Amino acid sequence: MTDLILAPNLNNTDDFYAALLAAYDGLDEGESHALNARLVLILANHIGDEGVLTQALDAAVMARSSPGQVAK
Amino acid sequence: MVAVRYQTAFRLYPYEKSADQEAAQPVRHPVVIVGGGPVGMAMALDLGKRGIACLVLDDHDGVGMGSRAICFAKRTLEICDRLGCGDPMVDKGVVWNTGRVYRDEREVYSFDLLPEGGHRRPAFINLQQPYFEQFLVAEIRRLQAAGAPIEIRGQNPVTGVRQQADHVVLDVDTPDGPYRVEADYLVACDGANSPIRTMMGLDFEGRVFEDNFLIADIRMMADFPVERRFWFDPPFNRGETALLHKQPDDVWRLDFQLGWNIDRKAELAPERIRDRVSAMIGAGVDFELVWTSIYTFRCCTMETYRHGQVLFAGDSAHQVSPFGARGANGGIQDADNLGWKLAAALNGEAPDALLDSYHTERKQAALENIKNSSRSADFLTPRNPAHALFRDAVLDLVEHFDFARPMVNSGRLSVPCIYDGSPLNGPDALGGGPARSRPGAPCSDAPVRDGFLLDRLTGRFAVLAINAAVPESLSIEGQPLDVIPLSAEDDATGALAHRYLGEAPCAVYLIRPDQHVVGRWPAFDPARIEAAFSQATGKV
């Protein structure tokens, strides 16, 4: 089974983060939520691997329910 | 006193006094079926064809009004072919293969239900439920005339049920007063609110969905295409969904999602419905309201479908949302599964324990239907803002990208369950055999010479051999089997080889009376066939 990558994996993290923020500029809360949802679905389809997606869901849920822990 | 719960569309079995009512002692019947709906009548037909005496008790004297179930799936039609009444259904029904999904006024995509050829029957027909039941009863009448031991008693509601060690005692009411009958086995096909289930104090649990839907069946002479059309957020039903579907007799099914907090009475007012319909089909189009109804739905199941001598089939055992047409179609498959098992148990050809596999297999199927039907309902009726957010995101994406199409869920249409892991399954010893025909799977149809494969599976156990030598005739434990020797060349289209050989050069299949695969091998070996037969009849 392919493991979900949880170590740094972006070549240029700051560029990606800036692009992410830019995509949400000028959006109200509802529009932002809608963009989040579209982005999740696009990325999920690109990943395709159900095992990786399950790990990603688990990681996202865990990170909220356990503040302070650093996911490795 | 026999209460009338609904109006009948066709009065098919008016009350007649039976000799049982005058008998000094309750008369014992091998099988009593309670409920004369599609499942009960299919059950009676299957048993009667097998020579098993059965008595249908119905609290009315005919088929209920209203089109209700309208989509009958290919597997149901194949079962009805075996029961002898597939042709009139398909002749009367409307065949459709194309579905279109709209958002607002835009078509976002369309789909073809059966891209695969080489099946005698289409993926679906639309047919009003009263016609479906009428054709079943017509076939029962034809068999009765030829001596089949089926009896139907109208206006015979069951008011009491007591289970004994090896039979069931029923109190039955009639216009001439009450009487009692006994049954070796009772099959409860008495619907989602099953009085038998209630009288026996049995559970029925699951989820209620907080939504209302309005059905308006209308008659109109419109030139709309014969397709299933489904709308999200159309201008004529903002924020909700709608469905348009063709039925025979120039009748169209319109289905409007209404939401949870509605004024039911106001919504059912004919003028209100007429306005809704006109907004959907166009103000200038003439139509007549044929049947209207508001429904809510739940997805529920009993824990166990067999309780001693009582077996539950159809909606009495499990209930689904209408999305996906899994209610009536699932119920017909219950009858298909139970018929041969009851006959084998009553004829002493199989142990009573074979009937336990009815629960195992059909509960598996019901859970699959409930899962699919609940997921459709969750898509159409989001339970919280986040669910609505993702549903809308899918609809936004599908207008631009094909990847989102499979995420749109306006109903996952009924397909038969593959009984993986069933205790009746034999070995899968065919290397390279196609997964679709593995043990537990229903046989796929395929063209064979000038006919179709499923027409050769007549309701007995069968040995199907493709490119493999088999004896001309075969009996196991005194029971004759159908032997079907074929060659891959019997189907020039290659479908037979694709569906039954896969990578294998030759194959031998043992097939159950309900056309599900028991086991498969590369060559005929009588000892292996006999062992698998024992397994499939509950003797191992």
Coordinates of C-alpha atoms in Angstrom, one line a residue:
Chain A
M1 CA 0.0 0.0 0.0
T2 CA 1.2 3.5 -0.8
D3 CA 1.8 5.6 2.2
L4 CA 0.4 9.1 2.4
I5 CA 3.3 11.6 2.2
L6 CA 3.4 13.6 5.4
A7 CA 6.9 14.9 5.1
P8 CA 7.6 18.1 3.1
N9 CA 7.0 17.3 -0.5
L10 CA 6.5 20.7 -2.3
N11 CA 9.5 22.0 -4.3
N12 CA 8.6 25.6 -3.5
T13 CA 6.3 25.7 -0.6
D14 CA 6.1 29.5 -0.4
D15 CA 5.1 29.8 -4.0
F16 CA 2.3 27.2 -3.6
Y17 CA 1.1 28.8 -0.4
A18 CA 1.0 32.3 -2.1
A19 CA -0.9 30.9 -5.0
L20 CA -3.4 29.2 -2.7
L21 CA -4.1 32.5 -0.8
A22 CA -4.4 34.3 -4.1
A23 CA -7.1 31.9 -5.3
Y24 CA -9.2 32.9 -2.3
D25 CA -8.7 36.7 -2.5
G26 CA -11.9 38.6 -2.7
L27 CA -14.1 35.5 -1.9
D28 CA -16.7 35.7 0.8
E29 CA -17.1 32.8 3.3
G30 CA -19.5 30.8 1.2
E31 CA -17.4 31.2 -1.9
S32 CA -14.3 30.2 0.0
H33 CA -16.0 27.0 1.3
A34 CA -17.2 26.2 -2.2
L35 CA -13.7 26.6 -3.6
N36 CA -12.3 24.4 -0.8
A37 CA -14.8 21.7 -1.7
R38 CA -14.0 21.9 -5.5
L39 CA -10.3 21.7 -4.7
V40 CA -10.6 18.7 -2.5
L41 CA -12.6 16.8 -5.1
I42 CA -10.1 17.7 -7.9
L43 CA -7.1 16.6 -5.8
A44 CA -8.9 13.4 -4.6
N45 CA -9.5 12.4 -8.2
H46 CA -5.9 13.1 -9.1
I47 CA -4.7 11.0 -6.3
G48 CA -7.1 8.2 -7.1
D49 CA -5.6 5.7 -4.6
E50 CA -8.3 4.9 -2.1
G51 CA -5.8 3.9 0.5
V52 CA -3.9 7.2 0.3
L53 CA -7.2 9.1 0.4
T54 CA -8.4 7.2 3.5
Q55 CA -5.1 8.1 5.2
A56 CA -5.5 11.7 4.2
L57 CA -9.0 11.8 5.6
D58 CA -7.7 10.3 8.8
A59 CA -4.8 12.7 9.0
A60 CA -7.0 15.7 8.5
V61 CA -9.5 14.6 11.1
M62 CA -6.7 13.7 13.6
A63 CA -4.9 17.1 13.2
R64 CA -8.1 18.9 14.3
S65 CA -8.9 16.6 17.2
S66 CA -5.3 16.5 18.6
P67 CA -4.0 20.1 18.7
G68 CA -0.4 20.5 19.6
Q69 CA 0.8 17.2 18.1
V70 CA 3.0 17.4 15.1
A71 CA 2.1 14.8 12.5
K72 CA 5.1 12.9 11.2
Chain B
M1 CA -65.3 -7.0 8.9
V2 CA -62.7 -6.5 6.3
A3 CA -61.3 -3.0 6.2
V4 CA -60.5 -1.3 2.9
R5 CA -57.1 0.4 2.9
Y6 CA -56.9 1.5 -0.7
Q7 CA -58.8 1.5 -4.0
T8 CA -58.0 -1.2 -6.5
A9 CA -57.0 -0.6 -10.1
F10 CA -57.9 -4.1 -11.3
R11 CA -60.3 -6.4 -9.3
L12 CA -58.5 -9.7 -10.0
Y13 CA -59.5 -12.1 -7.1
P14 CA -62.9 -11.2 -5.7
Y15 CA -63.8 -12.9 -2.5
E16 CA -65.2 -16.4 -2.7
K17 CA -66.0 -18.6 0.2
S18 CA -63.5 -21.4 0.6
A19 CA -64.1 -24.9 1.9
D20 CA -61.4 -24.2 4.5
Q21 CA -63.9 -21.9 6.2
E22 CA -66.3 -24.8 6.9
A23 CA -63.6 -27.3 7.8
A24 CA -63.9 -28.9 11.3
Q25 CA -60.2 -28.7 11.8
P26 CA -57.9 -26.0 10.3
V27 CA -56.6 -27.1 6.9
R28 CA -52.9 -27.4 6.5
H29 CA -51.2 -25.9 3.4
P30 CA -47.5 -26.5 2.5
V31 CA -47.0 -22.8 1.9
V32 CA -49.2 -19.8 2.7
I33 CA -48.1 -16.4 1.2
V34 CA -49.5 -13.4 2.9
G35 CA -49.8 -10.4 0.6
G36 CA -50.7 -10.5 -3.1
G37 CA -48.4 -7.7 -4.3
P38 CA -45.6 -8.2 -6.9
V39 CA -43.4 -10.2 -4.5
G40 CA -46.2 -12.5 -3.2
M41 CA -47.5 -13.2 -6.7
A42 CA -44.0 -13.9 -8.0
M43 CA -43.5 -16.3 -5.1
A44 CA -46.8 -18.1 -5.8
L45 CA -46.0 -18.4 -9.5
D46 CA -42.5 -19.8 -8.8
L47 CA -43.8 -22.3 -6.3
G48 CA -46.8 -23.3 -8.4
K49 CA -44.6 -23.9 -11.4
R50 CA -42.6 -26.2 -9.2
G51 CA -45.7 -28.1 -8.3
I52 CA -45.7 -26.8 -4.7
A53 CA -49.2 -26.1 -3.4
C54 CA -49.5 -22.5 -2.2
L55 CA -52.2 -20.3 -1.0
V56 CA -52.1 -16.5 -1.3
L57 CA -54.0 -14.5 1.3
D58 CA -54.6 -10.9 0.4
D59 CA -56.6 -8.3 2.4
H60 CA -58.0 -6.8 -0.8
D61 CA -59.4 -8.3 -4.0
G62 CA -57.1 -6.9 -6.6
V63 CA -54.2 -4.6 -7.5
G64 CA -53.9 -1.3 -5.7
M65 CA -54.4 2.0 -7.5
G66 CA -51.4 4.1 -8.5
S67 CA -48.4 3.5 -10.7
R68 CA -46.0 3.3 -7.7
A69 CA -43.0 1.2 -8.7
I70 CA -42.4 2.0 -12.3
C71 CA -38.9 0.8 -13.2
F72 CA -38.3 -2.9 -13.6
A73 CA -34.7 -3.9 -14.1
K74 CA -33.2 -6.5 -16.5
R75 CA -32.8 -9.0 -13.8
T76 CA -36.5 -8.8 -12.8
L77 CA -37.4 -9.3 -16.5
E78 CA -35.1 -12.3 -16.7
I79 CA -36.8 -13.8 -13.6
C80 CA -40.2 -13.1 -15.1
D81 CA -39.1 -14.8 -18.3
R82 CA -38.3 -17.9 -16.3
L83 CA -41.7 -17.6 -14.6
G84 CA -43.4 -17.3 -18.0
C85 CA -44.6 -13.6 -18.0
G86 CA -41.6 -11.6 -19.3
D87 CA -43.0 -11.0 -22.8
P88 CA -46.3 -9.2 -21.9
M89 CA -44.3 -6.9 -19.5
V90 CA -41.7 -6.0 -22.1
D91 CA -44.4 -5.6 -24.8
K92 CA -46.4 -3.2 -22.7
G93 CA -43.4 -1.5 -21.0
V94 CA -41.5 1.5 -22.2
V95 CA -37.9 0.6 -22.9
W96 CA -35.3 3.3 -22.0
N97 CA -31.6 3.3 -21.9
T98 CA -30.6 6.9 -21.8
G99 CA -30.5 9.1 -18.7
R100 CA -29.9 12.9 -18.8
V101 CA -28.9 15.0 -15.8
Y102 CA -29.6 18.7 -15.8
R103 CA -28.6 21.6 -13.5
D104 CA -30.8 24.6 -13.7
E105 CA -31.6 24.7 -17.4
R106 CA -28.4 23.1 -18.7
E107 CA -27.7 19.5 -19.5
V108 CA -24.6 18.5 -17.6
Y109 CA -24.2 15.0 -18.9
S110 CA -26.1 12.0 -20.2
F111 CA -25.5 8.3 -19.8
D112 CA -26.3 5.0 -21.5
L113 CA -27.5 2.3 -19.0
L114 CA -26.5 -0.8 -21.0
P115 CA -23.5 -0.1 -23.2
E116 CA -23.1 -3.9 -23.5
G117 CA -25.0 -5.8 -26.2
G118 CA -26.0 -9.5 -26.3
H119 CA -28.7 -9.5 -23.7
R120 CA -32.3 -10.5 -24.5
R121 CA -33.7 -7.9 -22.1
P122 CA -33.1 -4.2 -21.9
A123 CA -31.5 -2.6 -18.8
F124 CA -34.9 -1.3 -17.7
I125 CA -38.5 -1.0 -18.7
N126 CA -41.0 1.5 -17.2
L127 CA -44.3 -0.1 -16.4
Q128 CA -46.9 0.9 -13.9
Q129 CA -46.9 -1.5 -11.0
P130 CA -50.6 -2.5 -11.5
Y131 CA -49.7 -3.9 -15.0
F132 CA -46.7 -5.8 -13.6
E133 CA -49.0 -7.4 -11.0
Q134 CA -51.7 -8.1 -13.5
F135 CA -49.3 -9.9 -15.8
L136 CA -48.1 -12.1 -12.9
V137 CA -51.7 -12.9 -11.9
A138 CA -52.6 -13.6 -15.6
E139 CA -49.8 -16.2 -15.7
I140 CA -51.0 -17.7 -12.4
R141 CA -54.5 -18.0 -13.9
R142 CA -53.0 -19.7 -17.0
L143 CA -51.0 -22.2 -14.8
Q144 CA -54.1 -22.8 -12.6
A145 CA -56.1 -23.7 -15.7
A146 CA -53.4 -26.3 -16.5
G147 CA -53.6 -27.7 -13.0
A148 CA -50.9 -25.8 -11.0
P149 CA -51.7 -25.9 -7.3
I150 CA -52.0 -22.2 -6.7
E151 CA -54.9 -20.6 -4.9
I152 CA -55.5 -16.9 -4.3
R153 CA -58.1 -15.7 -1.7
G154 CA -59.1 -12.0 -1.8
Q155 CA -60.5 -10.1 1.2
N156 CA -58.7 -12.6 3.5
P157 CA -56.7 -10.5 5.9
V158 CA -54.6 -12.3 8.5
T159 CA -55.4 -11.2 12.0
G160 CA -53.4 -13.6 14.1
V161 CA -50.3 -15.7 13.7
R162 CA -48.9 -18.4 16.0
Q163 CA -45.8 -20.3 15.4
Q164 CA -45.7 -24.0 16.3
A165 CA -42.6 -26.3 16.2
D166 CA -43.2 -27.4 12.6
H167 CA -46.0 -25.2 11.3
V168 CA -47.8 -21.8 11.6
V169 CA -51.4 -21.2 12.6
L170 CA -53.1 -18.2 11.0
D171 CA -56.3 -16.5 12.0
V172 CA -58.0 -15.1 8.9
D173 CA -60.9 -12.7 8.6
T174 CA -63.4 -12.7 5.7
P175 CA -66.7 -11.1 4.8
D176 CA -68.3 -14.4 6.1
G177 CA -66.4 -14.3 9.4
P178 CA -63.1 -15.6 10.7
Y179 CA -61.5 -19.0 10.1
R180 CA -58.1 -20.7 10.6
V181 CA -55.5 -22.2 8.3
E182 CA -52.2 -23.8 9.0
A183 CA -49.0 -23.7 6.9
D184 CA -45.8 -25.7 6.9
Y185 CA -44.1 -22.4 5.8
L186 CA -45.5 -18.9 5.8
V187 CA -44.0 -16.3 3.5
A188 CA -44.8 -12.8 4.6
C189 CA -44.9 -10.5 1.5
D190 CA -47.2 -8.0 3.2
G191 CA -45.3 -4.8 2.6
A192 CA -43.2 -2.3 4.5
N193 CA -45.8 -2.0 7.3
S194 CA -46.0 -5.8 7.5
P195 CA -48.9 -6.8 9.8
I196 CA -47.2 -10.3 10.2
R197 CA -44.0 -8.7 11.4
T198 CA -45.9 -6.5 13.8
M199 CA -48.0 -9.4 15.1
M200 CA -44.8 -11.3 15.7
G201 CA -43.3 -8.4 17.5
L202 CA -40.2 -8.3 15.3
D203 CA -37.8 -5.4 14.8
F204 CA -37.5 -3.2 11.7
E205 CA -34.8 -0.6 12.0
G206 CA -32.9 1.9 10.0
R207 CA -32.8 5.6 8.9
V208 CA -35.6 8.0 8.2
F209 CA -34.7 10.6 5.7
E210 CA -36.1 14.1 6.3
D211 CA -37.5 15.0 2.9
N212 CA -40.8 14.8 1.0
F213 CA -41.3 14.0 -2.6
L214 CA -44.4 14.7 -4.7
I215 CA -45.3 12.2 -7.4
A216 CA -47.6 13.5 -10.2
D217 CA -48.4 11.0 -12.9
I218 CA -49.9 12.8 -15.8
R219 CA -51.3 11.8 -19.2
M220 CA -50.2 14.0 -22.0
M221 CA -49.6 13.8 -25.8
A222 CA -46.2 15.4 -25.7
D223 CA -43.3 14.7 -27.9
F224 CA -40.7 14.4 -25.1
P225 CA -37.9 11.8 -25.6
V226 CA -38.1 8.4 -23.9
E227 CA -35.4 9.1 -21.4
R228 CA -34.9 9.5 -17.7
R229 CA -34.4 13.2 -17.2
F230 CA -33.2 14.4 -13.8
W231 CA -32.8 18.1 -12.7
F232 CA -30.9 19.6 -9.9
D233 CA -32.1 23.1 -9.0
P234 CA -34.4 23.6 -12.0
P235 CA -36.1 27.0 -12.5
F236 CA -39.5 25.2 -11.9
N237 CA -38.4 23.7 -8.5
R238 CA -35.6 26.0 -7.2
G239 CA -33.2 24.5 -4.7
E240 CA -34.7 21.0 -5.1
T241 CA -34.6 18.2 -7.6
A242 CA -37.1 16.9 -10.2
L243 CA -37.5 13.8 -12.4
L244 CA -39.4 13.1 -15.6
H245 CA -39.9 9.6 -16.8
K246 CA -42.2 8.0 -19.5
Q247 CA -44.7 5.2 -18.7
P248 CA -47.0 3.3 -21.1
D249 CA -50.4 4.8 -22.1
D250 CA -49.0 8.3 -22.6
V251 CA -48.4 8.6 -18.9
W252 CA -45.4 10.5 -17.5
R253 CA -44.0 10.3 -14.0
L254 CA -43.1 13.7 -12.6
D255 CA -41.3 13.6 -9.2
F256 CA -40.7 16.9 -7.3
Q257 CA -38.5 17.1 -4.2
L258 CA -40.3 19.3 -1.7
G259 CA -38.1 19.5 1.3
W260 CA -38.9 18.6 4.9
N261 CA -41.1 21.3 6.4
I262 CA -44.1 21.4 4.0
D263 CA -47.9 21.8 4.3
R264 CA -48.8 18.3 3.0
K265 CA -52.4 19.1 2.5
A266 CA -51.7 22.3 0.6
E267 CA -49.1 20.6 -1.6
L268 CA -51.6 17.9 -2.6
A269 CA -54.3 20.4 -3.7
P270 CA -54.9 19.6 -7.4
E271 CA -54.6 23.3 -8.4
R272 CA -51.2 23.5 -6.6
I273 CA -50.0 20.4 -8.4
R274 CA -51.3 21.6 -11.8
D275 CA -49.3 24.8 -11.4
R276 CA -46.1 22.8 -10.6
V277 CA -46.7 20.5 -13.6
S278 CA -47.3 23.4 -16.0
A279 CA -44.1 25.2 -14.8
M280 CA -42.2 22.0 -15.6
I281 CA -43.7 20.9 -18.9
G282 CA -44.7 24.3 -20.3
A283 CA -47.8 26.4 -19.8
G284 CA -49.3 25.5 -23.2
V285 CA -49.2 21.7 -22.8
D286 CA -52.5 19.9 -22.0
F287 CA -52.4 17.2 -19.5
E288 CA -54.6 15.2 -17.1
L289 CA -53.6 14.2 -13.5
V290 CA -53.7 10.4 -13.3
W291 CA -52.3 9.8 -9.8
T292 CA -50.7 12.0 -7.2
S293 CA -49.0 11.1 -3.9
I294 CA -46.5 12.6 -1.4
Y295 CA -44.0 10.2 -0.1
T296 CA -41.3 10.2 2.5
F297 CA -38.8 7.3 2.8
R298 CA -36.7 5.3 5.1
C299 CA -34.0 2.6 4.7
C300 CA -34.8 -0.2 7.1
T301 CA -34.2 -3.9 7.5
M302 CA -35.2 -6.7 9.8
E303 CA -32.3 -8.3 11.7
T304 CA -33.3 -11.8 10.4
Y305 CA -35.4 -12.7 7.4
R306 CA -36.2 -16.2 8.7
H307 CA -38.0 -16.8 12.0
G308 CA -38.7 -20.5 12.3
Q309 CA -41.3 -21.5 9.7
V310 CA -41.9 -17.8 8.8
L311 CA -39.9 -16.1 6.0
F312 CA -40.1 -12.4 5.2
A313 CA -39.7 -11.3 1.6
G314 CA -39.8 -7.9 -0.2
D315 CA -40.6 -4.7 1.7
S316 CA -41.7 -6.6 4.8
A317 CA -38.1 -7.6 5.3
H318 CA -36.3 -4.5 4.0
Q319 CA -37.2 -1.1 2.7
V320 CA -35.2 1.3 0.6
S321 CA -35.6 4.8 -0.8
P322 CA -37.1 4.8 -4.3
F323 CA -33.8 6.1 -5.9
G324 CA -32.3 3.3 -7.9
A325 CA -35.5 1.2 -8.3
R326 CA -34.3 -1.3 -5.7
G327 CA -37.6 -1.9 -3.9
A328 CA -39.7 -4.0 -6.2
N329 CA -36.7 -5.3 -8.1
G330 CA -35.0 -6.4 -4.8
G331 CA -38.3 -8.1 -3.7
I332 CA -38.6 -10.1 -6.9
Q333 CA -35.1 -11.4 -6.4
D334 CA -36.1 -12.5 -2.9
A335 CA -38.9 -14.6 -4.4
D336 CA -36.4 -15.9 -7.0
N337 CA -34.0 -17.0 -4.2
L338 CA -36.7 -18.5 -2.0
G339 CA -38.8 -20.4 -4.5
W340 CA -36.5 -23.3 -5.3
K341 CA -35.2 -23.6 -1.7
L342 CA -38.8 -23.9 -0.3
A343 CA -39.6 -26.5 -3.0
A344 CA -36.5 -28.5 -2.3
A345 CA -37.1 -28.5 1.5
L346 CA -40.8 -29.4 1.0
N347 CA -40.0 -32.2 -1.5
G348 CA -37.4 -33.7 0.9
E349 CA -34.6 -32.9 -1.6
A350 CA -32.8 -30.6 0.8
P351 CA -32.6 -30.1 4.5
D352 CA -34.7 -27.4 6.1
A353 CA -31.4 -25.6 6.9
L354 CA -31.2 -24.7 3.2
L355 CA -33.8 -22.0 4.0
D356 CA -31.3 -20.4 6.4
S357 CA -29.3 -19.4 3.3
Y358 CA -32.3 -17.4 2.1
H359 CA -31.6 -15.0 5.0
T360 CA -27.9 -15.0 4.5
E361 CA -28.0 -14.3 0.8
R362 CA -30.9 -11.9 0.7
K363 CA -29.8 -9.9 3.7
Q364 CA -26.5 -9.4 1.9
A365 CA -28.4 -8.1 -1.1
A366 CA -30.7 -5.9 1.1
L367 CA -27.7 -4.3 2.8
E368 CA -26.2 -3.6 -0.6
N369 CA -29.5 -2.1 -1.8
I370 CA -29.8 0.0 1.4
K371 CA -26.2 1.2 1.1
N372 CA -26.7 2.3 -2.5
S373 CA -30.1 3.8 -1.9
S374 CA -29.0 5.7 1.2
R375 CA -26.0 7.2 -0.6
S376 CA -28.3 8.4 -3.4
A377 CA -30.6 9.9 -0.8
D378 CA -27.6 11.6 1.0
F379 CA -26.7 13.2 -2.3
L380 CA -30.2 14.4 -3.1
T381 CA -31.0 15.3 0.5
P382 CA -27.8 16.6 2.2
R383 CA -28.0 16.3 5.9
N384 CA -25.9 19.3 6.8
P385 CA -24.3 22.4 5.2
A386 CA -21.0 20.6 4.5
H387 CA -22.8 17.8 2.7
A388 CA -24.6 20.4 0.6
L389 CA -21.3 22.1 0.0
F390 CA -19.8 19.0 -1.6
R391 CA -22.9 18.1 -3.5
D392 CA -22.9 21.6 -5.1
A393 CA -19.1 21.4 -5.7
V394 CA -19.7 18.1 -7.6
L395 CA -22.4 19.8 -9.7
D396 CA -20.1 22.8 -10.3
L397 CA -17.2 20.5 -11.4
V398 CA -19.3 18.2 -13.6
E399 CA -20.1 21.0 -16.0
H400 CA -16.4 21.3 -16.8
F401 CA -14.7 18.0 -16.0
D402 CA -15.7 14.4 -16.8
F403 CA -14.1 13.1 -13.6
A404 CA -17.0 14.4 -11.5
R405 CA -19.6 12.4 -13.4
P406 CA -19.4 9.3 -11.3
M407 CA -19.8 11.4 -8.2
V408 CA -23.3 12.7 -9.3
N409 CA -25.7 10.4 -7.6
S410 CA -29.4 10.6 -8.7
G411 CA -29.9 6.9 -8.1
R412 CA -27.6 3.9 -8.6
L413 CA -29.9 1.7 -10.6
S414 CA -30.7 -1.8 -9.4
V415 CA -28.3 -4.6 -10.3
P416 CA -28.5 -8.1 -8.8
C417 CA -26.3 -9.0 -5.8
I418 CA -23.4 -11.4 -6.2
Y419 CA -23.5 -13.7 -3.3
D420 CA -19.8 -13.7 -2.5
G421 CA -19.1 -15.8 0.5
S422 CA -22.4 -17.6 0.5
P423 CA -22.4 -21.0 2.2
L424 CA -24.0 -22.4 -0.9
N425 CA -21.1 -21.5 -3.2
G426 CA -18.8 -24.2 -4.6
P427 CA -15.3 -23.9 -5.8
D428 CA -14.0 -21.4 -8.4
A429 CA -11.6 -23.7 -10.1
L430 CA -11.6 -22.1 -13.5
G431 CA -8.2 -20.4 -14.0
G432 CA -8.7 -17.2 -15.9
G433 CA -12.5 -17.3 -15.6
P434 CA -14.2 -13.9 -15.8
A435 CA -15.0 -12.3 -12.4
R436 CA -18.5 -11.5 -13.4
S437 CA -19.4 -15.2 -13.6
R438 CA -17.7 -16.3 -10.3
P439 CA -19.5 -18.5 -7.8
G440 CA -22.5 -16.5 -6.3
A441 CA -22.9 -14.4 -9.4
P442 CA -26.2 -14.3 -11.4
C443 CA -25.5 -15.7 -14.9
S444 CA -25.1 -13.0 -17.5
D445 CA -27.2 -13.4 -20.6
A446 CA -25.5 -14.0 -23.9
P447 CA -26.6 -14.8 -27.5
V448 CA -26.6 -18.5 -28.2
R449 CA -27.3 -19.6 -31.8
D450 CA -30.7 -18.0 -32.6
G451 CA -31.7 -17.5 -28.9
F452 CA -30.3 -16.5 -25.6
L453 CA -28.5 -18.4 -22.9
L454 CA -30.8 -17.6 -20.0
D455 CA -33.8 -19.1 -21.9
R456 CA -32.0 -22.4 -21.5
L457 CA -31.9 -22.2 -17.7
T458 CA -35.4 -23.5 -17.0
G459 CA -35.5 -23.4 -13.2
R460 CA -33.6 -26.6 -12.4
F461 CA -30.0 -27.1 -11.5
A462 CA -28.0 -26.9 -14.7
V463 CA -24.6 -27.9 -16.0
L464 CA -23.3 -25.4 -18.7
A465 CA -20.4 -26.7 -20.7
I466 CA -18.5 -24.5 -23.1
N467 CA -15.9 -26.2 -25.4
A468 CA -16.0 -29.1 -22.9
A469 CA -17.4 -32.7 -23.1
V470 CA -20.4 -33.5 -20.8
P471 CA -22.8 -36.4 -20.7
E472 CA -26.0 -36.0 -22.6
S473 CA -28.1 -36.2 -19.5
L474 CA -27.3 -36.0 -15.8
S475 CA -29.1 -36.8 -12.5
I476 CA -27.9 -36.3 -9.0
E477 CA -29.7 -38.0 -6.1
G478 CA -32.5 -38.8 -8.5
Q479 CA -32.9 -35.2 -9.6
P480 CA -32.5 -34.5 -13.3
L481 CA -30.3 -31.5 -14.2
D482 CA -30.4 -29.4 -17.4
V483 CA -27.3 -30.1 -19.4
I484 CA -26.4 -27.3 -21.8
P485 CA -23.4 -28.2 -24.0
L486 CA -22.2 -25.2 -26.0
S487 CA -19.3 -24.2 -28.0
A488 CA -17.8 -20.7 -28.1
E489 CA -18.8 -20.7 -31.7
D490 CA -22.4 -20.8 -30.8
D491 CA -22.1 -17.1 -30.3
A492 CA -20.4 -15.3 -33.2
T493 CA -20.4 -12.0 -31.3
G494 CA -17.9 -13.5 -28.7
A495 CA -20.1 -12.4 -25.8
L496 CA -20.5 -16.0 -24.5
A497 CA -16.7 -16.6 -24.4
H498 CA -16.1 -13.1 -22.9
R499 CA -18.7 -13.7 -20.1
Y500 CA -18.0 -17.4 -19.3
L501 CA -14.5 -18.3 -20.5
G502 CA -12.4 -15.2 -20.1
E503 CA -8.8 -16.4 -20.5
A504 CA -9.8 -20.1 -20.2
P505 CA -10.1 -22.3 -23.3
C506 CA -13.1 -24.3 -21.9
A507 CA -15.3 -24.3 -18.9
V508 CA -18.0 -26.2 -17.0
Y509 CA -20.4 -24.4 -14.7
L510 CA -22.9 -25.7 -12.2
I511 CA -25.8 -23.2 -12.0
R512 CA -28.6 -23.0 -9.4
P513 CA -32.3 -23.0 -10.2
D514 CA -32.3 -19.2 -9.7
Q515 CA -29.5 -18.8 -12.3
H516 CA -26.7 -18.0 -9.8
V517 CA -23.4 -19.8 -10.3
V518 CA -22.5 -22.5 -7.8
G519 CA -19.0 -23.4 -9.0
R520 CA -16.9 -23.7 -12.2
W521 CA -14.1 -25.9 -13.4
P522 CA -12.0 -26.4 -16.6
A523 CA -13.5 -29.8 -17.3
F524 CA -16.5 -32.0 -16.3
D525 CA -15.8 -34.2 -13.3
P526 CA -18.9 -35.9 -11.9
A527 CA -17.5 -36.2 -8.3
R528 CA -16.8 -32.4 -8.2
I529 CA -20.2 -31.5 -9.6
E530 CA -21.9 -33.8 -7.1
A531 CA -20.0 -32.3 -4.2
A532 CA -20.9 -28.8 -5.3
F533 CA -24.5 -29.8 -5.7
S534 CA -24.5 -31.0 -2.1
Q535 CA -23.0 -27.7 -1.0
A536 CA -25.6 -25.7 -3.0
T537 CA -28.5 -27.7 -1.5
G538 CA -27.4 -27.1 2.1
K539 CA -26.3 -30.7 2.7
V540 CA -22.7 -29.8 3.7

